[in-house]
Amino acid sequence: MVNDAASSLPDPGATSHEVLAHLQSGKCTTKALISEYLNFLETTGKRLGAVVEVFSQSALQEAEASDARRMAGETLGVLEGIPFTAKMNICTEEGTTDASSAMLAGFEAGVDATVVQKMRSAGAILVGKSSCDEFAMGASNESSAHGVVRNPWDESRVPGGSSGGAAALAGAFGWAIHLGSDTGGSIRQPAAFCSATGMKPTWGRVSRRGLIAFGSSLDQIGPLARDAKDCQIALEVLQGSDPLDATSLSFSESSKEPIRKIGWIRQGFGEGIDASIREQVEAARSILEKDGIEFVEVSLPTMAQANACYQVIATAEASSNLARYDGIHVGKRLSSNDLEELYSSSRSSGFGAEVRRRILLGTFVLSSGYIDAYYGRAQSVRQEIREEILSALDDVDALMMPVSPFAPFKIGERIDDPLALYACDILTVTANLAGVPAVAVPCAFDNEGLPVGMQWLGKHGDDHRLLQLASLWQELNDTWKSVPQGGQS
Ligand code: GLN
């Protein structure tokens, strides 16, 4: 028995499943664990700008209650005592849920999203809310009303987006599960930038009740954590059909067999993808080949259209979803005697520049005279993308490519160039357009010490098979184990 409570805490980079074992064996109490995690959020989490709200009081109370349940020998949840955070666009009973937008400043949902309820029922403890791009629109976390988020590996760089806060926390420190959302890459791209593991489940696998909508045919909630096993445990908890989300479904895997044959997506290694990213992912391929995984070249020509298609569909859906923030029913209101003026002044002052740009683009592509040329065409391209991916997956178990075409860039470097920011999404949007699951894992660090990520896409429902493959990779390669120096204080 160790007397000094602090000396018996898990290592800073420990996974949630290691922490579960640690708690089970009585090496520390849940209260000691949670207070140390709260300390991390208040120091590093706040310094990085990654956490917006920390729920110290309720988290410590829940930790005490959890310790009491453990002492009493009660049946414990599968995530008993594990800290978790929710992105600012996921409703929680405590605190605010403003989607990092001035439009929803101070909005208290007062109820938990289904995913938050499920995490709590599994014994996990909500410790805070993570920052994100405004309404989850972005790839650098520079559009949050709560300020920029810094990459824990180089604080002059972006953490990716839009779940940049969640990824920065997962990259900097272990122990916890972070709930993010992915409409066009927002779990995977920041995970890749921060050296975390992130999973975008099959569309519909996880309830979206309580998620502030961006692009409803693309949005999906998923976990970010240290490793694939953590994501697997979290997904088991999160998944399943929800009577309060008519788009949610239960899925089963296409096969029980582990993944042994992978399609190497040629377009993921072509023009526009930095050489250092290509080389690192190629090196990962060799490691997997040595373990007996078979690779075949796959060509997905529709990937060239995927980003344009995504920008049309995502902005169209965003303009429709965000129409509700009219200053009357929902959202910030500026007073005026004239209704038109009230709408326009409330909306122009509540929404930031990027959100306004998306609403304008989305309204344009849906407007009469243009809808067929833009939205209609994007829908048929989306169908082609989906068919191409599914037919490629007839011959292989999974598809592989990098997550981001380049390494994490400097804060401010791309912010004035929307197209340079949209270029971040070229490799991630395909999975959302096709609705298939995709998992991003740390692959290596480049010669500047910046994280490089890679991803696998699978058949609808093959989420756990993908996570098993990711776990195999994480047994063969320990890049994911690193935590940044100084990240803990
Ligand atoms: N970066 C993409 C965008 O800006 C994806 C956002 C997301 O997945 N929420 O639209």
Short mmCIF file of C-alpha atoms and ligand atoms in Angstrom, two decimals:
data_model
loop_
_atom_site.label_atom_id
_atom_site.label_comp_id
_atom_site.label_asym_id
_atom_site.label_seq_id
_atom_site.Cartn_x
_atom_site.Cartn_y
_atom_site.Cartn_z
CA MET A 1 0.00 0.00 0.00
CA VAL A 2 1.47 3.36 -1.04
CA ASN A 3 0.84 6.17 1.43
CA ASP A 4 1.50 9.11 -0.83
CA ALA A 5 -1.67 9.31 -2.93
CA ALA A 6 0.09 11.19 -5.74
CA SER A 7 2.79 8.54 -6.19
CA SER A 8 0.19 5.89 -6.89
CA LEU A 9 -1.48 7.70 -9.77
CA PRO A 10 -1.18 6.19 -13.26
CA ASP A 11 1.43 7.53 -15.72
CA PRO A 12 0.43 10.74 -17.52
CA GLY A 13 0.08 8.91 -20.85
CA ALA A 14 -1.87 5.93 -19.47
CA THR A 15 -4.87 4.76 -21.45
CA SER A 16 -8.35 4.61 -19.95
CA HIS A 17 -8.21 0.82 -19.90
CA GLU A 18 -4.95 0.95 -17.95
CA VAL A 19 -6.57 3.45 -15.57
CA LEU A 20 -9.56 1.10 -15.14
CA ALA A 21 -7.18 -1.68 -14.07
CA HIS A 22 -5.36 0.77 -11.82
CA LEU A 23 -8.58 1.73 -10.06
CA GLN A 24 -9.73 -1.89 -9.84
CA SER A 25 -6.54 -2.95 -8.14
CA GLY A 26 -6.96 -0.17 -5.56
CA LYS A 27 -3.74 1.63 -6.45
CA CYS A 28 -5.54 4.94 -6.17
CA THR A 29 -9.03 6.21 -5.46
CA THR A 30 -11.29 7.66 -8.12
CA LYS A 31 -11.26 10.88 -6.15
CA ALA A 32 -7.45 11.14 -6.30
CA LEU A 33 -7.54 10.36 -10.01
CA ILE A 34 -10.25 12.88 -10.82
CA SER A 35 -8.66 15.63 -8.77
CA GLU A 36 -5.37 15.16 -10.60
CA TYR A 37 -7.20 15.18 -13.94
CA LEU A 38 -9.02 18.39 -12.95
CA ASN A 39 -5.62 19.84 -12.13
CA PHE A 40 -4.41 18.95 -15.63
CA LEU A 41 -7.48 20.65 -17.15
CA GLU A 42 -7.02 23.79 -15.05
CA THR A 43 -3.33 24.09 -15.94
CA THR A 44 -2.36 22.55 -19.29
CA GLY A 45 -5.94 22.29 -20.59
CA LYS A 46 -6.55 26.00 -20.02
CA ARG A 47 -3.09 27.07 -21.18
CA LEU A 48 -3.70 25.27 -24.48
CA GLY A 49 -7.19 26.82 -24.70
CA ALA A 50 -8.48 23.26 -25.09
CA VAL A 51 -10.99 23.23 -22.26
CA VAL A 52 -13.69 25.86 -21.89
CA GLU A 53 -15.45 24.73 -18.72
CA VAL A 54 -14.23 22.48 -15.92
CA PHE A 55 -16.85 20.85 -13.67
CA SER A 56 -14.71 20.42 -10.57
CA GLN A 57 -17.40 20.29 -7.94
CA SER A 58 -19.75 17.83 -9.58
CA ALA A 59 -16.86 15.68 -10.83
CA LEU A 60 -15.37 15.36 -7.34
CA GLN A 61 -18.77 14.51 -5.88
CA GLU A 62 -19.29 11.83 -8.50
CA ALA A 63 -15.81 10.51 -7.84
CA GLU A 64 -16.61 10.14 -4.15
CA ALA A 65 -19.87 8.38 -4.99
CA SER A 66 -17.97 6.06 -7.31
CA ASP A 67 -15.42 5.24 -4.60
CA ALA A 68 -18.30 4.46 -2.25
CA ARG A 69 -19.90 2.13 -4.82
CA ARG A 70 -16.59 0.36 -5.30
CA MET A 71 -16.09 0.01 -1.53
CA ALA A 72 -19.60 -1.38 -1.15
CA GLY A 73 -18.90 -4.03 -3.80
CA GLU A 74 -21.66 -2.80 -6.11
CA THR A 75 -21.68 -3.66 -9.79
CA LEU A 76 -19.60 -1.04 -11.57
CA GLY A 77 -19.88 0.42 -15.05
CA VAL A 78 -17.41 -0.46 -17.80
CA LEU A 79 -15.96 3.04 -17.63
CA GLU A 80 -16.28 3.40 -13.86
CA GLY A 81 -14.29 6.39 -12.65
CA ILE A 82 -12.92 7.40 -16.08
CA PRO A 83 -12.96 11.14 -16.78
CA PHE A 84 -14.62 12.31 -19.99
CA THR A 85 -15.22 15.62 -21.76
CA ALA A 86 -17.84 16.70 -24.27
CA LYS A 87 -17.23 19.05 -27.18
CA MET A 88 -18.95 22.44 -26.90
CA ASN A 89 -21.54 21.34 -29.50
CA ILE A 90 -22.73 18.37 -27.37
CA CYS A 91 -25.43 19.17 -24.81
CA THR A 92 -24.71 18.62 -21.14
CA GLU A 93 -26.89 19.20 -18.13
CA GLU A 94 -24.16 21.21 -16.45
CA GLY A 95 -22.50 24.25 -17.92
CA THR A 96 -23.08 25.81 -21.30
CA THR A 97 -23.36 24.36 -24.80
CA ASP A 98 -22.64 27.23 -27.14
CA ALA A 99 -20.99 25.40 -30.08
CA SER A 100 -18.17 27.92 -29.51
CA SER A 101 -20.38 30.63 -31.01
CA ALA A 102 -21.41 34.06 -29.74
CA MET A 103 -24.82 33.17 -31.20
CA LEU A 104 -25.38 30.70 -28.36
CA ALA A 105 -23.35 32.48 -25.65
CA GLY A 106 -24.49 31.36 -22.23
CA PHE A 107 -26.92 28.72 -23.60
CA GLU A 108 -27.60 26.13 -20.94
CA ALA A 109 -29.04 22.98 -22.46
CA GLY A 110 -30.08 21.65 -19.06
CA VAL A 111 -30.16 18.09 -20.44
CA ASP A 112 -27.54 15.60 -21.43
CA ALA A 113 -27.17 14.42 -25.01
CA THR A 114 -27.79 10.67 -25.31
CA VAL A 115 -24.03 10.07 -25.63
CA VAL A 116 -23.40 11.93 -22.38
CA GLN A 117 -26.14 9.95 -20.62
CA LYS A 118 -24.61 6.73 -21.89
CA MET A 119 -21.13 7.66 -20.70
CA ARG A 120 -22.50 8.53 -17.28
CA SER A 121 -24.47 5.28 -17.09
CA ALA A 122 -21.24 3.43 -17.80
CA GLY A 123 -19.68 5.12 -14.76
CA ALA A 124 -17.61 7.75 -16.57
CA ILE A 125 -17.35 11.19 -14.96
CA LEU A 126 -17.97 14.38 -16.92
CA VAL A 127 -15.09 16.73 -16.15
CA GLY A 128 -15.47 19.51 -18.69
CA LYS A 129 -16.34 20.90 -22.11
CA SER A 130 -13.78 21.11 -24.90
CA SER A 131 -13.36 23.97 -27.33
CA CYS A 132 -14.06 23.59 -31.03
CA ASP A 133 -14.42 25.65 -34.17
CA GLU A 134 -17.62 27.69 -34.23
CA PHE A 135 -20.51 25.32 -35.01
CA ALA A 136 -17.84 22.69 -35.78
CA MET A 137 -16.93 24.47 -39.02
CA GLY A 138 -13.20 24.51 -39.45
CA ALA A 139 -9.99 22.53 -39.47
CA SER A 140 -7.75 24.63 -37.24
CA ASN A 141 -9.80 25.56 -34.17
CA GLU A 142 -9.13 29.22 -34.89
CA SER A 143 -12.81 30.15 -35.25
CA SER A 144 -13.89 29.35 -31.68
CA ALA A 145 -15.54 32.15 -29.71
CA HIS A 146 -13.33 30.92 -26.86
CA GLY A 147 -10.08 31.71 -28.65
CA VAL A 148 -7.47 29.62 -30.42
CA VAL A 149 -6.47 26.17 -29.21
CA ARG A 150 -2.78 25.29 -29.25
CA ASN A 151 -1.20 22.06 -30.40
CA PRO A 152 0.39 20.34 -27.38
CA TRP A 153 3.38 19.26 -29.53
CA ASP A 154 4.18 22.78 -30.64
CA GLU A 155 2.13 25.50 -29.07
CA SER A 156 2.72 27.89 -31.97
CA ARG A 157 0.73 25.49 -34.17
CA VAL A 158 -2.94 24.61 -34.57
CA PRO A 159 -4.37 21.39 -33.10
CA GLY A 160 -6.58 20.83 -36.15
CA GLY A 161 -10.34 21.09 -36.01
CA SER A 162 -13.06 21.21 -35.42
CA SER A 163 -12.65 18.96 -32.33
CA GLY A 164 -9.32 20.68 -31.62
CA GLY A 165 -9.85 20.99 -27.88
CA ALA A 166 -10.68 17.30 -27.49
CA ALA A 167 -7.66 16.27 -29.57
CA ALA A 168 -5.26 18.60 -27.74
CA LEU A 169 -6.39 17.10 -24.42
CA ALA A 170 -6.09 13.52 -25.70
CA GLY A 171 -2.68 14.21 -27.23
CA ALA A 172 -1.31 15.92 -24.13
CA PHE A 173 -2.42 13.48 -21.45
CA GLY A 174 -4.04 10.10 -20.95
CA TRP A 175 -6.76 8.67 -18.69
CA ALA A 176 -9.80 10.18 -20.40
CA ILE A 177 -12.27 9.79 -23.25
CA HIS A 178 -13.21 12.89 -25.21
CA LEU A 179 -16.43 13.09 -27.19
CA GLY A 180 -16.04 14.85 -30.54
CA SER A 181 -18.05 15.15 -33.73
CA ASP A 182 -16.98 14.51 -37.32
CA THR A 183 -18.83 15.98 -40.30
CA GLY A 184 -15.91 16.07 -42.72
CA GLY A 185 -12.94 15.00 -40.60
CA SER A 186 -13.35 16.85 -37.31
CA ILE A 187 -12.42 13.89 -35.12
CA ARG A 188 -9.72 12.37 -37.33
CA GLN A 189 -7.81 15.41 -38.54
CA PRO A 190 -7.26 16.94 -35.08
CA ALA A 191 -6.45 13.46 -33.71
CA ALA A 192 -3.75 13.21 -36.42
CA PHE A 193 -2.42 16.70 -35.61
CA CYS A 194 -2.20 16.00 -31.86
CA SER A 195 -1.09 12.33 -31.91
CA ALA A 196 -4.36 10.97 -30.53
CA THR A 197 -6.58 8.12 -31.72
CA GLY A 198 -9.97 9.15 -33.09
CA MET A 199 -12.92 7.22 -34.45
CA LYS A 200 -15.68 8.39 -36.76
CA PRO A 201 -18.29 5.66 -36.49
CA THR A 202 -20.57 4.48 -39.29
CA TRP A 203 -23.18 7.21 -39.90
CA GLY A 204 -26.13 6.37 -37.66
CA ARG A 205 -24.26 4.07 -35.29
CA VAL A 206 -24.17 6.64 -32.48
CA SER A 207 -27.16 8.75 -31.47
CA ARG A 208 -26.94 12.43 -32.31
CA ARG A 209 -29.69 13.55 -30.01
CA GLY A 210 -28.24 16.57 -28.23
CA LEU A 211 -25.61 17.31 -30.88
CA ILE A 212 -25.92 20.81 -32.35
CA ALA A 213 -26.46 20.02 -36.01
CA PHE A 214 -24.07 21.11 -38.77
CA GLY A 215 -24.59 18.81 -41.78
CA SER A 216 -27.13 16.20 -40.77
CA SER A 217 -26.39 13.65 -43.50
CA LEU A 218 -22.70 13.75 -42.51
CA ASP A 219 -22.50 14.48 -38.75
CA GLN A 220 -21.41 11.70 -36.44
CA ILE A 221 -20.31 11.71 -32.80
CA GLY A 222 -17.30 9.61 -31.84
CA PRO A 223 -14.50 9.20 -29.28
CA LEU A 224 -10.97 10.60 -29.16
CA ALA A 225 -8.58 8.92 -26.75
CA ARG A 226 -5.06 7.57 -26.31
CA ASP A 227 -5.46 4.33 -28.19
CA ALA A 228 -7.81 2.17 -30.22
CA LYS A 229 -8.75 -0.01 -27.27
CA ASP A 230 -10.03 3.08 -25.41
CA CYS A 231 -12.05 4.04 -28.49
CA GLN A 232 -13.40 0.49 -28.69
CA ILE A 233 -14.61 0.54 -25.08
CA ALA A 234 -16.13 3.98 -25.59
CA LEU A 235 -17.85 2.97 -28.82
CA GLU A 236 -19.40 -0.08 -27.13
CA VAL A 237 -20.93 2.35 -24.65
CA LEU A 238 -21.98 5.01 -27.17
CA GLN A 239 -23.38 2.90 -30.00
CA GLY A 240 -26.91 1.64 -30.56
CA SER A 241 -30.22 2.89 -31.78
CA ASP A 242 -31.86 5.62 -29.75
CA PRO A 243 -35.64 6.15 -29.79
CA LEU A 244 -34.90 9.89 -29.61
CA ASP A 245 -32.82 9.89 -32.81
CA ALA A 246 -34.71 8.38 -35.72
CA THR A 247 -31.49 8.23 -37.77
CA SER A 248 -29.71 5.97 -35.29
CA LEU A 249 -29.40 2.25 -35.93
CA SER A 250 -27.77 -0.85 -34.53
CA PHE A 251 -25.08 -2.27 -36.78
CA SER A 252 -23.17 -5.50 -36.85
CA GLU A 253 -19.77 -6.23 -38.34
CA SER A 254 -19.61 -7.62 -41.87
CA SER A 255 -17.38 -10.42 -40.60
CA LYS A 256 -15.90 -11.70 -37.37
CA GLU A 257 -12.51 -12.20 -39.00
CA PRO A 258 -9.70 -9.73 -38.34
CA ILE A 259 -8.71 -7.44 -41.20
CA ARG A 260 -5.93 -9.00 -43.30
CA LYS A 261 -6.29 -7.32 -46.69
CA ILE A 262 -6.01 -3.56 -47.10
CA GLY A 263 -6.57 -1.37 -50.14
CA TRP A 264 -3.89 1.27 -50.56
CA ILE A 265 -5.70 4.32 -51.93
CA ARG A 266 -3.54 5.70 -54.73
CA GLN A 267 -5.17 9.16 -54.60
CA GLY A 268 -4.22 9.47 -50.93
CA PHE A 269 -0.54 9.56 -51.87
CA GLY A 270 -0.62 11.74 -54.95
CA GLU A 271 -0.43 15.41 -55.76
CA GLY A 272 -0.96 17.79 -52.86
CA ILE A 273 0.16 15.31 -50.22
CA ASP A 274 3.46 16.30 -48.60
CA ALA A 275 6.35 13.91 -49.20
CA SER A 276 7.07 13.50 -45.50
CA ILE A 277 3.49 12.40 -44.84
CA ARG A 278 3.63 9.91 -47.72
CA GLU A 279 6.93 8.47 -46.53
CA GLN A 280 5.75 7.97 -42.95
CA VAL A 281 2.55 6.21 -44.00
CA GLU A 282 4.50 4.07 -46.49
CA ALA A 283 6.81 3.04 -43.65
CA ALA A 284 3.75 2.04 -41.62
CA ARG A 285 2.60 -0.09 -44.53
CA SER A 286 5.91 -2.00 -44.49
CA ILE A 287 5.51 -2.71 -40.79
CA LEU A 288 2.01 -4.08 -41.36
CA GLU A 289 3.20 -6.12 -44.35
CA LYS A 290 5.85 -7.74 -42.20
CA ASP A 291 3.06 -8.80 -39.90
CA GLY A 292 1.36 -10.56 -42.78
CA ILE A 293 -1.19 -7.93 -43.82
CA GLU A 294 -1.72 -7.98 -47.56
CA PHE A 295 -1.90 -4.70 -49.51
CA VAL A 296 -3.42 -4.10 -52.92
CA GLU A 297 -3.45 -0.84 -54.88
CA VAL A 298 -6.89 0.71 -55.16
CA SER A 299 -7.84 3.67 -57.28
CA LEU A 300 -10.72 5.93 -56.23
CA PRO A 301 -10.92 8.54 -59.01
CA THR A 302 -13.97 10.21 -57.43
CA MET A 303 -11.78 11.39 -54.56
CA ALA A 304 -10.75 14.28 -56.81
CA GLN A 305 -14.33 15.57 -56.56
CA ALA A 306 -14.94 14.68 -52.92
CA ASN A 307 -13.97 17.98 -51.34
CA ALA A 308 -15.99 20.10 -53.78
CA CYS A 309 -18.94 17.75 -53.29
CA TYR A 310 -18.58 17.98 -49.51
CA GLN A 311 -18.39 21.78 -49.54
CA VAL A 312 -21.68 21.98 -51.46
CA ILE A 313 -23.55 19.43 -49.36
CA ALA A 314 -22.16 20.52 -45.98
CA THR A 315 -22.83 24.22 -46.59
CA ALA A 316 -26.33 23.49 -47.96
CA GLU A 317 -27.22 21.47 -44.87
CA ALA A 318 -25.57 24.03 -42.57
CA SER A 319 -27.55 26.90 -44.08
CA SER A 320 -30.74 24.98 -43.44
CA ASN A 321 -29.79 23.79 -39.93
CA LEU A 322 -28.63 27.24 -38.88
CA ALA A 323 -31.78 28.99 -40.14
CA ARG A 324 -33.29 28.37 -36.71
CA TYR A 325 -30.94 30.91 -35.09
CA ASP A 326 -33.17 33.82 -35.98
CA GLY A 327 -32.84 35.86 -32.80
CA ILE A 328 -36.47 35.12 -31.96
CA HIS A 329 -36.85 31.43 -31.25
CA VAL A 330 -33.22 30.57 -30.71
CA GLY A 331 -29.97 32.46 -30.43
CA LYS A 332 -28.65 35.91 -29.77
CA ARG A 333 -31.17 38.74 -30.23
CA LEU A 334 -30.43 42.35 -31.02
CA SER A 335 -33.47 44.52 -30.45
CA SER A 336 -35.15 46.32 -33.30
CA ASN A 337 -38.66 47.46 -34.18
CA ASP A 338 -38.27 46.06 -37.64
CA LEU A 339 -38.46 42.28 -38.03
CA GLU A 340 -36.13 42.03 -41.05
CA GLU A 341 -33.62 44.25 -39.30
CA LEU A 342 -33.87 42.14 -36.12
CA TYR A 343 -33.14 38.94 -38.05
CA SER A 344 -30.26 40.37 -39.99
CA SER A 345 -28.57 42.26 -37.16
CA SER A 346 -28.93 39.31 -34.76
CA ARG A 347 -27.55 36.87 -37.30
CA SER A 348 -24.72 39.11 -38.45
CA SER A 349 -23.55 39.82 -34.95
CA GLY A 350 -24.10 36.31 -33.55
CA PHE A 351 -22.32 34.31 -36.25
CA GLY A 352 -18.59 34.61 -36.92
CA ALA A 353 -17.06 35.13 -40.36
CA GLU A 354 -16.59 31.45 -41.29
CA VAL A 355 -20.12 30.48 -40.29
CA ARG A 356 -21.56 33.43 -42.23
CA ARG A 357 -19.52 32.38 -45.27
CA ARG A 358 -20.90 28.83 -45.07
CA ILE A 359 -24.48 30.05 -44.69
CA LEU A 360 -24.07 32.29 -47.73
CA LEU A 361 -22.52 29.49 -49.79
CA GLY A 362 -25.19 27.02 -48.68
CA THR A 363 -28.01 29.42 -49.41
CA PHE A 364 -26.53 30.07 -52.85
CA VAL A 365 -26.19 26.39 -53.82
CA LEU A 366 -29.81 25.79 -52.77
CA SER A 367 -31.24 28.88 -54.43
CA SER A 368 -33.64 28.54 -57.30
CA GLY A 369 -31.80 28.60 -60.61
CA TYR A 370 -28.64 27.12 -59.04
CA ILE A 371 -29.91 24.17 -57.04
CA ASP A 372 -29.66 21.69 -59.92
CA ALA A 373 -26.25 22.91 -61.01
CA TYR A 374 -24.75 22.71 -57.52
CA TYR A 375 -26.73 20.77 -54.94
CA GLY A 376 -28.27 18.33 -57.42
CA ARG A 377 -24.92 17.61 -59.05
CA ALA A 378 -23.22 17.24 -55.69
CA GLN A 379 -25.83 14.65 -54.70
CA SER A 380 -25.13 12.57 -57.78
CA VAL A 381 -21.36 12.86 -57.28
CA ARG A 382 -21.90 11.75 -53.69
CA GLN A 383 -23.72 8.68 -54.96
CA GLU A 384 -20.77 7.86 -57.24
CA ILE A 385 -18.30 8.31 -54.38
CA ARG A 386 -20.33 5.98 -52.21
CA GLU A 387 -20.62 3.33 -54.91
CA GLU A 388 -16.92 3.53 -55.69
CA ILE A 389 -15.93 3.12 -52.03
CA LEU A 390 -18.34 0.25 -51.47
CA SER A 391 -17.22 -1.59 -54.56
CA ALA A 392 -13.56 -1.14 -53.52
CA LEU A 393 -14.50 -2.60 -50.14
CA ASP A 394 -15.94 -5.68 -51.86
CA ASP A 395 -12.39 -6.82 -52.56
CA VAL A 396 -10.57 -5.68 -49.43
CA ASP A 397 -11.38 -5.43 -45.71
CA ALA A 398 -10.32 -1.80 -45.29
CA LEU A 399 -8.84 1.14 -47.17
CA MET A 400 -5.83 3.13 -46.03
CA MET A 401 -4.41 6.62 -46.56
CA PRO A 402 -3.03 9.56 -44.56
CA VAL A 403 -5.45 11.79 -42.62
CA SER A 404 -4.04 15.21 -43.43
CA PRO A 405 -2.11 16.16 -46.56
CA PHE A 406 0.33 18.16 -44.44
CA ALA A 407 1.67 18.58 -40.90
CA PRO A 408 0.07 20.87 -38.30
CA PHE A 409 0.58 24.45 -39.49
CA LYS A 410 1.27 27.67 -37.59
CA ILE A 411 -1.56 29.52 -35.89
CA GLY A 412 -2.65 32.30 -38.26
CA GLU A 413 -0.93 30.80 -41.31
CA ARG A 414 -4.11 29.86 -43.20
CA ILE A 415 -6.79 31.83 -41.44
CA ASP A 416 -7.14 34.48 -44.14
CA ASP A 417 -7.38 31.92 -46.91
CA PRO A 418 -10.56 29.81 -46.67
CA LEU A 419 -9.51 27.62 -49.60
CA ALA A 420 -6.22 26.77 -47.87
CA LEU A 421 -8.25 25.72 -44.85
CA TYR A 422 -10.72 23.67 -46.91
CA ALA A 423 -7.70 21.86 -48.41
CA CYS A 424 -7.20 20.26 -44.97
CA ASP A 425 -10.27 18.12 -45.65
CA ILE A 426 -9.34 16.45 -48.93
CA LEU A 427 -8.59 13.05 -47.39
CA THR A 428 -11.22 12.97 -44.67
CA VAL A 429 -14.52 13.94 -46.32
CA THR A 430 -14.83 10.77 -48.40
CA ALA A 431 -15.69 8.66 -45.34
CA ASN A 432 -18.46 11.09 -44.34
CA LEU A 433 -19.90 11.30 -47.84
CA ALA A 434 -20.01 7.48 -48.02
CA GLY A 435 -21.21 7.13 -44.42
CA VAL A 436 -18.54 4.53 -43.69
CA PRO A 437 -16.55 4.24 -40.45
CA ALA A 438 -12.98 5.55 -40.28
CA VAL A 439 -10.34 5.48 -37.58
CA ALA A 440 -7.30 7.75 -37.33
CA VAL A 441 -4.18 6.67 -35.47
CA PRO A 442 -0.77 8.20 -34.77
CA CYS A 443 1.64 6.94 -37.43
CA ALA A 444 4.94 8.71 -36.65
CA PHE A 445 6.55 12.05 -35.89
CA ASP A 446 8.11 13.95 -38.79
CA ASN A 447 11.62 15.36 -38.64
CA GLU A 448 10.33 18.50 -36.95
CA GLY A 449 8.78 16.38 -34.21
CA LEU A 450 5.22 16.98 -35.44
CA PRO A 451 2.63 14.19 -35.38
CA VAL A 452 1.66 12.38 -38.59
CA GLY A 453 -1.59 10.40 -38.66
CA MET A 454 -3.04 7.75 -40.90
CA GLN A 455 -6.55 6.36 -41.31
CA TRP A 456 -8.44 3.27 -42.29
CA LEU A 457 -11.94 3.26 -43.77
CA GLY A 458 -14.15 0.19 -43.54
CA LYS A 459 -17.49 -1.22 -44.62
CA HIS A 460 -20.66 0.11 -43.00
CA GLY A 461 -20.83 -1.46 -39.56
CA ASP A 462 -17.17 -2.56 -39.47
CA ASP A 463 -16.23 -0.03 -36.78
CA HIS A 464 -14.93 -2.61 -34.32
CA ARG A 465 -13.01 -4.49 -37.01
CA LEU A 466 -11.26 -1.23 -37.87
CA LEU A 467 -10.49 -0.60 -34.21
CA GLN A 468 -9.06 -4.11 -33.94
CA LEU A 469 -6.75 -3.35 -36.87
CA ALA A 470 -5.80 -0.07 -35.17
CA SER A 471 -5.01 -2.01 -31.98
CA LEU A 472 -2.81 -4.39 -33.97
CA TRP A 473 -0.94 -1.37 -35.38
CA GLN A 474 -0.55 0.04 -31.88
CA GLU A 475 0.98 -3.24 -30.72
CA LEU A 476 3.48 -3.10 -33.58
CA ASN A 477 4.33 0.58 -33.24
CA ASP A 478 4.39 2.71 -30.11
CA THR A 479 4.21 6.25 -31.57
CA TRP A 480 0.85 6.66 -29.84
CA LYS A 481 2.44 6.18 -26.42
CA SER A 482 4.38 9.46 -26.47
CA VAL A 483 3.13 12.45 -24.54
CA PRO A 484 4.60 15.90 -25.12
CA GLN A 485 7.25 17.07 -22.71
CA GLY A 486 5.88 19.71 -20.41
CA GLY A 487 2.39 18.76 -21.53
CA GLN A 488 1.37 17.87 -18.02
CA SER A 489 2.03 21.10 -16.21
N1 GLN B 1 -12.88 20.73 -41.60
C1 GLN B 1 -14.17 20.40 -42.09
C2 GLN B 1 -15.00 21.64 -42.27
O1 GLN B 1 -14.51 22.67 -42.01
C3 GLN B 1 -14.83 19.37 -41.24
C4 GLN B 1 -15.61 19.92 -40.10
C5 GLN B 1 -16.25 18.83 -39.27
O2 GLN B 1 -16.03 17.63 -39.49
N2 GLN B 1 -17.11 19.24 -38.37
O3 GLN B 1 -16.10 21.58 -42.70
#
